[in-house]
Coordinates of C-alpha atoms in Angstrom, one line a residue:
M105 CA 81.6 -225.7 -62.1
S106 CA 83.0 -224.9 -65.6
D107 CA 84.6 -222.1 -66.3
H108 CA 82.1 -222.1 -69.5
L109 CA 79.1 -222.9 -67.6
A110 CA 80.4 -219.9 -64.9
R111 CA 80.2 -217.3 -67.8
H112 CA 76.4 -218.6 -68.5
A113 CA 74.9 -218.5 -64.8
L114 CA 76.4 -214.4 -64.7
R115 CA 73.7 -212.3 -64.4
W116 CA 73.7 -210.2 -67.7
R117 CA 72.4 -206.3 -67.8
R118 CA 71.4 -204.2 -71.4
S119 CA 71.5 -200.5 -70.9
S120 CA 68.5 -198.5 -70.7
Y121 CA 69.0 -196.9 -73.9
S122 CA 69.0 -200.5 -75.4
T123 CA 65.9 -200.6 -78.1
G124 CA 65.5 -204.3 -77.4
M125 CA 66.5 -205.1 -80.5
N126 CA 69.9 -207.3 -80.0
N127 CA 72.0 -205.0 -81.2
C128 CA 73.7 -203.6 -77.6
V129 CA 76.6 -204.2 -75.1
E130 CA 75.3 -206.7 -72.4
T131 CA 77.5 -206.7 -68.7
A132 CA 77.6 -208.7 -66.2
P133 CA 79.8 -208.7 -62.4
S134 CA 81.6 -212.1 -62.5
G135 CA 84.1 -213.6 -60.0
S136 CA 84.8 -211.4 -56.8
G137 CA 83.0 -208.5 -58.2
R138 CA 86.7 -206.9 -59.6
L139 CA 85.8 -208.2 -63.3
L140 CA 83.4 -206.8 -65.7
A141 CA 82.6 -209.2 -68.3
V142 CA 81.1 -208.3 -72.0
R143 CA 79.4 -209.5 -74.6
D144 CA 77.9 -208.6 -77.8
S145 CA 73.7 -209.3 -77.6
K146 CA 73.7 -210.7 -81.3
D147 CA 76.7 -213.3 -80.0
V148 CA 75.6 -214.7 -76.7
A149 CA 77.8 -217.7 -77.6
R150 CA 81.1 -216.1 -77.8
T151 CA 83.3 -216.0 -74.4
P152 CA 82.6 -212.8 -73.3
L153 CA 85.2 -210.0 -72.8
E154 CA 86.9 -209.6 -69.3
F155 CA 87.5 -205.9 -67.8
S156 CA 88.5 -204.6 -64.9
T157 CA 85.5 -202.8 -63.0
T158 CA 88.1 -199.6 -63.1
A159 CA 89.2 -200.2 -66.7
W160 CA 85.5 -200.6 -67.9
A161 CA 84.2 -196.8 -65.5
S162 CA 87.1 -195.1 -67.5
F163 CA 85.8 -196.6 -70.3
V164 CA 82.5 -195.6 -70.2
S165 CA 83.6 -192.5 -68.8
G166 CA 85.6 -191.6 -71.9
L167 CA 82.3 -192.3 -74.2
K168 CA 80.1 -189.4 -72.4
R169 CA 83.0 -187.0 -73.4

């Protein structure tokens, strides 16, 4: 499976705070579970960004402060 197809096979999740108007960030575990794919719900065709789960947890923790 190509990298492009593998990204489309991901199980994307939206925040429970999302209003459903496609104005949010979606995340999906990728690979071995050590990476997290992140995409804009308004532009799902764009290549998602990938972060380590540690980096993403740190980012989200900073948002909560």
